[in-house]
Coordinates of C-alpha atoms and ligand atoms in Angstrom, one line a residue:
M221 CA 14.6 5.8 34.5
P222 CA 13.0 6.4 31.1
P223 CA 9.3 7.2 31.2
P224 CA 7.0 4.2 30.4
P225 CA 6.0 4.0 26.8
S226 CA 2.7 5.7 26.3
V227 CA 0.0 3.4 25.2
S228 CA -2.4 5.4 23.0
E229 CA -5.3 4.5 20.8
D230 CA -3.1 3.9 17.8
V231 CA -1.6 0.6 19.1
R232 CA -5.1 -1.0 19.2
V233 CA -6.5 -3.1 16.4
T234 CA -9.8 -1.8 15.0
D235 CA -12.6 -4.4 15.3
L236 CA -14.7 -4.4 12.1
P237 CA -18.4 -5.4 12.1
A238 CA -19.3 -9.1 11.7
G239 CA -20.2 -10.0 8.2
G240 CA -19.0 -6.7 6.7
R241 CA -16.0 -5.5 4.8
N242 CA -12.9 -7.4 6.0
P243 CA -9.5 -5.9 6.6
I244 CA -8.4 -6.3 3.0
G245 CA -11.5 -4.5 1.7
V246 CA -10.9 -1.7 4.2
A247 CA -7.3 -1.3 3.3
L248 CA -7.9 -1.4 -0.4
G249 CA -10.6 1.2 0.0
L250 CA -8.2 3.5 1.8
L251 CA -4.9 2.8 0.0
G252 CA -6.2 2.2 -3.5
D253 CA -6.1 5.9 -4.0
E254 CA -3.2 7.9 -5.6
W255 CA -3.6 11.0 -3.4
T256 CA -3.6 9.0 -0.2
L257 CA -0.4 7.2 -1.2
L258 CA 1.2 10.6 -2.0
I259 CA 0.1 12.2 1.3
L260 CA 1.4 9.2 3.3
R261 CA 4.7 9.3 1.4
H262 CA 5.3 12.9 2.3
A263 CA 4.1 12.3 5.9
L264 CA 6.8 9.6 6.2
Q265 CA 9.3 12.2 5.0
G266 CA 8.3 14.5 7.8
V267 CA 5.4 16.6 6.6
R268 CA 2.9 17.3 9.4
L269 CA 1.3 20.6 8.4
Y270 CA -1.6 21.2 6.1
G271 CA 0.5 23.8 4.3
G272 CA 3.3 21.4 3.9
W273 CA 1.3 19.0 1.7
M274 CA -0.2 22.0 -0.2
R275 CA 3.4 23.0 -1.0
E276 CA 4.5 19.5 -2.0
L277 CA 1.5 18.4 -4.0
P278 CA -0.7 19.9 -6.8
I279 CA -3.7 19.1 -4.6
S280 CA -6.8 21.1 -4.0
N281 CA -8.0 22.1 -0.5
A282 CA -11.1 20.0 -0.9
V283 CA -9.2 16.8 -1.8
L284 CA -6.5 17.3 0.9
T285 CA -9.0 18.0 3.6
G286 CA -11.0 15.0 2.6
R287 CA -8.0 12.6 2.5
L288 CA -6.6 13.9 5.8
G289 CA -10.0 13.5 7.4
R290 CA -10.1 9.9 6.2
L291 CA -6.6 9.1 7.3
T292 CA -7.4 10.5 10.7
E293 CA -10.7 8.7 11.0
L294 CA -9.0 5.3 10.2
G295 CA -6.2 6.0 12.7
L296 CA -3.2 6.6 10.5
L297 CA -2.8 10.2 11.5
D298 CA -3.4 11.9 14.8
R299 CA -4.7 15.5 14.6
V300 CA -3.0 17.4 17.4
A301 CA -3.2 21.1 18.4
Y302 CA 0.3 22.4 18.6
Q303 CA -0.6 26.0 19.2
R304 CA -3.4 27.9 20.8
R305 CA -4.6 31.4 19.9
P306 CA -4.8 31.0 17.1
E307 CA -5.3 27.3 17.4
R308 CA -3.3 25.3 14.9
F309 CA -3.2 21.6 14.2
E310 CA -0.7 19.2 12.9
Y311 CA -1.1 15.6 11.7
R312 CA 1.2 13.1 13.3
L313 CA 1.7 9.7 11.9
T314 CA 0.5 7.0 14.4
R315 CA 2.2 3.6 14.6
R316 CA -0.5 2.4 12.2
G317 CA 0.3 5.2 9.8
R318 CA 4.1 4.6 10.0
G319 CA 3.4 0.9 9.4
V320 CA 2.7 1.6 5.7
W321 CA 6.4 2.2 5.0
P322 CA 7.0 -1.3 3.6
I323 CA 4.1 -0.8 1.1
L324 CA 5.6 2.5 -0.1
L325 CA 9.1 1.1 -0.2
G326 CA 7.9 -1.7 -2.4
I327 CA 6.3 0.8 -4.8
W328 CA 9.4 2.9 -4.9
S329 CA 11.6 -0.2 -5.6
W330 CA 9.2 -1.5 -8.3
E331 CA 9.1 1.8 -10.1
L332 CA 12.9 2.0 -10.0
S333 CA 13.3 -1.5 -11.4
W334 CA 10.5 -1.6 -14.0
V335 CA 9.6 1.8 -15.2
P336 CA 12.7 2.9 -17.0
R337 CA 11.5 6.2 -18.4
Y338 CA 10.9 7.3 -14.9
T339 CA 14.0 6.1 -13.1
E340 CA 15.9 9.4 -13.7
A341 CA 13.3 11.3 -11.7
L342 CA 13.2 8.9 -8.8
P343 CA 15.8 8.9 -6.0
G344 CA 17.7 5.7 -5.4
M345 CA 17.8 4.0 -2.1
R346 CA 20.8 3.9 0.3
H347 CA 20.8 1.7 3.3
Q348 CA 22.1 3.5 6.4
V349 CA 23.5 0.3 7.9
C350 CA 25.8 -0.7 5.1
G351 CA 25.9 2.7 3.3
E352 CA 25.3 1.0 -0.1
L353 CA 22.7 1.5 -2.8
F354 CA 20.3 -1.5 -2.4
S355 CA 17.0 -3.0 -3.2
P356 CA 14.6 -4.5 -0.7
V357 CA 14.4 -8.3 -0.8
L358 CA 11.1 -9.8 0.4
V359 CA 11.8 -12.6 3.0
C360 CA 9.9 -14.8 5.4
G361 CA 9.8 -13.3 8.9
A362 CA 10.1 -16.8 10.4
C363 CA 13.0 -18.4 8.5
G364 CA 14.5 -15.4 6.7
E365 CA 14.5 -17.0 3.2
P366 CA 13.5 -15.0 0.1
V367 CA 9.9 -15.4 -0.9
G368 CA 8.0 -15.1 -4.1
P369 CA 4.4 -15.8 -5.0
R370 CA 5.0 -19.5 -5.7
N371 CA 6.5 -20.0 -2.2
L372 CA 3.3 -19.4 -0.4
V373 CA 0.3 -21.7 0.2
G374 CA -3.1 -20.5 1.4
G375 CA -5.9 -18.2 0.4
F376 CA -9.0 -16.8 2.0
G377 CA -9.5 -17.3 5.7
P378 CA -12.8 -17.3 7.7
S379 CA -13.6 -13.6 6.9
G380 CA -12.3 -13.9 3.4
T381 CA -14.8 -13.8 0.5
W382 CA -14.5 -11.9 -2.7
E383 CA -17.4 -9.7 -1.7
R384 CA -16.0 -8.8 1.7
S385 CA -12.6 -8.1 0.3
M386 CA -13.8 -5.6 -2.2
P387 CA -13.3 -1.9 -1.3
S388 CA -16.6 -0.1 -0.7
A389 CA -18.2 1.6 -3.6
T390 CA -17.3 5.2 -3.2
T391 CA -17.4 7.2 -6.4
R392 CA -14.2 9.0 -7.1
R393 CA -13.5 11.1 -10.0
R394 CA -10.2 10.5 -11.7
S395 CA -7.8 12.8 -10.0
S396 CA -5.7 14.1 -12.9
G397 CA -3.7 16.3 -10.6
A398 CA -2.0 13.4 -8.9
Q399 CA -1.1 12.0 -12.3
R400 CA 0.4 15.4 -13.2
A401 CA 2.4 15.1 -10.0
G402 CA 3.7 11.9 -11.5
F403 CA 5.4 10.3 -8.6
F404 CA 4.3 6.7 -9.2
P405 CA 2.9 6.8 -12.7
Q406 CA 2.5 3.1 -13.3
T407 CA 1.7 2.2 -9.8
T408 CA -1.2 4.6 -10.1
A409 CA -2.5 2.7 -13.1
L410 CA -2.0 -0.5 -11.1
V411 CA -3.5 0.3 -7.7
G412 CA -4.7 3.9 -7.9
N413 CA -8.3 2.9 -7.9
R414 CA -10.4 0.1 -6.3
W415 CA -11.1 -1.9 -9.4
S416 CA -7.5 -2.2 -10.4
C417 CA -6.5 -3.1 -6.8
A418 CA -9.1 -5.8 -6.7
L419 CA -8.3 -7.1 -10.1
L420 CA -4.6 -7.3 -9.3
G421 CA -5.4 -9.2 -6.0
A422 CA -7.5 -11.6 -8.0
A423 CA -4.6 -12.2 -10.5
F424 CA -2.3 -12.9 -7.6
Q425 CA -4.8 -15.4 -6.3
G426 CA -4.6 -17.3 -9.5
T427 CA -7.7 -16.0 -11.4
R428 CA -7.0 -16.5 -15.2
R429 CA -10.4 -16.2 -17.0
F430 CA -12.3 -13.1 -17.9
S431 CA -15.6 -14.5 -16.6
D432 CA -13.9 -15.3 -13.2
F433 CA -12.6 -11.8 -12.8
E434 CA -16.1 -10.5 -13.7
R435 CA -17.8 -12.8 -11.2
Q436 CA -15.3 -12.4 -8.3
L437 CA -15.3 -8.7 -8.5
S438 CA -19.0 -8.3 -9.3
A439 CA -17.8 -5.8 -11.8
P440 CA -19.3 -4.7 -15.1
P441 CA -17.6 -6.5 -18.0
V442 CA -16.7 -3.2 -19.6
M443 CA -14.8 -2.2 -16.5
V444 CA -13.0 -5.5 -16.3
A445 CA -12.1 -5.3 -20.0
D446 CA -10.8 -1.8 -19.6
R447 CA -8.5 -2.7 -16.6
L448 CA -7.2 -5.9 -18.2
R449 CA -6.3 -3.9 -21.3
T450 CA -4.5 -1.3 -19.1
F451 CA -2.6 -4.1 -17.3
A452 CA -1.6 -5.5 -20.7
D453 CA -0.5 -2.1 -21.9
L454 CA 1.7 -1.7 -18.9
D455 CA 3.1 -5.2 -19.5
V456 CA 2.1 -6.5 -16.1
M457 CA -0.2 -9.0 -17.6
T458 CA -0.2 -11.1 -20.9
P459 CA -3.1 -10.8 -23.3
D460 CA -4.4 -14.1 -21.8
Y461 CA -4.4 -12.7 -18.3
R462 CA -1.2 -14.1 -16.8
L463 CA 1.0 -11.9 -14.6
T464 CA 4.3 -11.2 -16.4
A465 CA 7.7 -10.9 -14.5
K466 CA 6.9 -7.2 -14.1
G467 CA 3.5 -8.0 -12.6
L468 CA 4.9 -10.7 -10.3
A469 CA 7.5 -8.2 -9.1
F470 CA 4.7 -6.2 -7.5
F471 CA 4.2 -9.1 -5.1
P472 CA 6.0 -7.4 -2.1
V473 CA 3.5 -4.5 -2.3
V474 CA 0.6 -6.9 -2.4
V475 CA 1.7 -9.0 0.6
H476 CA 2.7 -6.0 2.7
T477 CA -0.7 -4.4 2.0
M478 CA -2.4 -7.6 3.2
D479 CA -0.1 -7.8 6.2
W480 CA -0.7 -4.1 7.2
A481 CA -4.5 -4.6 6.8
Q482 CA -4.6 -7.6 9.1
T483 CA -2.2 -6.1 11.6
W484 CA -4.5 -3.1 12.2
F485 CA -8.0 -4.3 11.3
R486 CA -9.8 -7.5 12.5
S487 CA -13.0 -9.2 11.5
P488 CA -14.7 -11.2 14.3
E489 CA -14.8 -14.4 12.2
G490 CA -11.0 -14.5 11.8
P491 CA -8.4 -13.5 9.2
A492 CA -9.4 -12.6 5.6
M493 CA -6.3 -14.2 4.2
V494 CA -4.1 -17.0 5.6
Y495 CA -0.7 -17.9 4.1
T496 CA 2.0 -20.3 5.0
H497 CA 5.6 -20.3 3.8
R498 CA 5.9 -23.6 1.9
T499 CA 9.5 -24.1 2.8
C500 CA 9.4 -23.6 6.6
G501 CA 5.8 -24.2 7.2
H502 CA 5.3 -21.1 9.4
P503 CA 2.5 -18.6 8.9
F504 CA 3.9 -16.1 6.4
E505 CA 4.9 -12.6 7.8
P506 CA 6.5 -10.5 5.1
R507 CA 9.8 -8.7 5.9
Y508 CA 12.5 -7.0 3.9
R509 CA 16.2 -7.4 4.0
C510 CA 18.9 -5.4 2.3
S511 CA 20.1 -6.9 -1.0
V512 CA 23.7 -5.9 -0.1
C513 CA 24.3 -6.5 3.6
A514 CA 21.2 -8.8 4.3
V515 CA 20.3 -6.9 7.4
R516 CA 16.6 -6.6 8.1
L517 CA 15.3 -3.2 6.9
R518 CA 13.7 -0.7 9.2
G519 CA 11.7 2.2 7.9
G520 CA 13.9 5.0 9.2
A521 CA 17.2 3.5 8.0
I522 CA 16.8 4.4 4.3
D523 CA 18.2 7.5 2.6
R524 CA 17.0 8.9 -0.7
V525 CA 19.8 9.4 -3.2
P526 CA 19.0 11.7 -6.1
G527 CA 18.7 9.7 -9.3
Ligands
LIG606 ZN1 9.8 -19.3 6.2
LIG607 ZN1 22.5 -2.9 3.7

C-alpha cells in the first residue's frame, strides 16, 4: 500500500488579521517584484540550491537572501537541511509555491504573443499530452468555456477595499540587475512593482479617470502619471486610459494571481474579490486548456522549446 500523503504546513491556508491587508494586497506585495518572479521561475524549473540561483541570475547575495527569506516566510519555499556537517540547506517549492505556475505560464505566453522583439530569446511551449506547440487558453473551471474580462461579473467581496488590496509600502530600489537579465522585459514594466500592479488591477476593474486612479490607489499624482505614461508607451493602455488588446491579453495573469492569492490566504471577513462567470452562473475559477488538443493544462506537462 502506498504511504498516506503527508499533510504538512503548506496545505493550510494562511489566516490574515481582521481589517488588515487582504489576500490580494499580500500577493501583490510578494509577486509584484521582478526578482521574486525570476526566482520562482527557476524554482519551477528545478533549482533548489542557493548557488543554483546565483548561477542563473545576475543577482546579489543580499537580494537573493532577502527574497528567499520572504518566500520561505510566506510559505512558498521550504528550507530543508539536506546535509549535516557541514550543514547545507535547500529550498523546496511547497504546494503553495508550485501553485504560481499558471501565473508564470500566463506571463510567458503574453510575452511570446505581444513582445515581438523578444520572442527570439524566449522558448516556445510544447504540450506533452499532444506534443504540439500551443498557447494556454483561459477557461472557466465550472463549464470549460473560454473566458475574457467581459465574461465575468463581480468585484470586491467583504474584505475587498482599495486600501486593503494595496501591497504594503516597502521601499524598494529599482533592481536594474533583473532588467539586465531581461527575461520578462515588458512584464516587469507592467507588474514589477507595487504601483504598477495596483494600477493594472484598477484598470481591469474598470477605472478610467486619472482622478479615480489617484484616489483608489492613494498614490501621488506624479506616480500615477508616470505609470500611466509607461502603460501607454508599452501600448497596453490608450492615452485616455483604456486597456488595449495587448493590455486585455494580460487578463489570465491577473485572474490567476487573484485566484492563487485567495486559495492560500484568507481574511476573516470573507473574500477580497468575488467573480461569477456570466454564461454559466458559477463562481469563476480560472483554468487553462491547450489551444491544440483542448486538454486541461497541468504545470508539469509543458516543455520549453528553444525559440
Ligand atoms: Zn462557466
Ligand atoms: Zn495539447
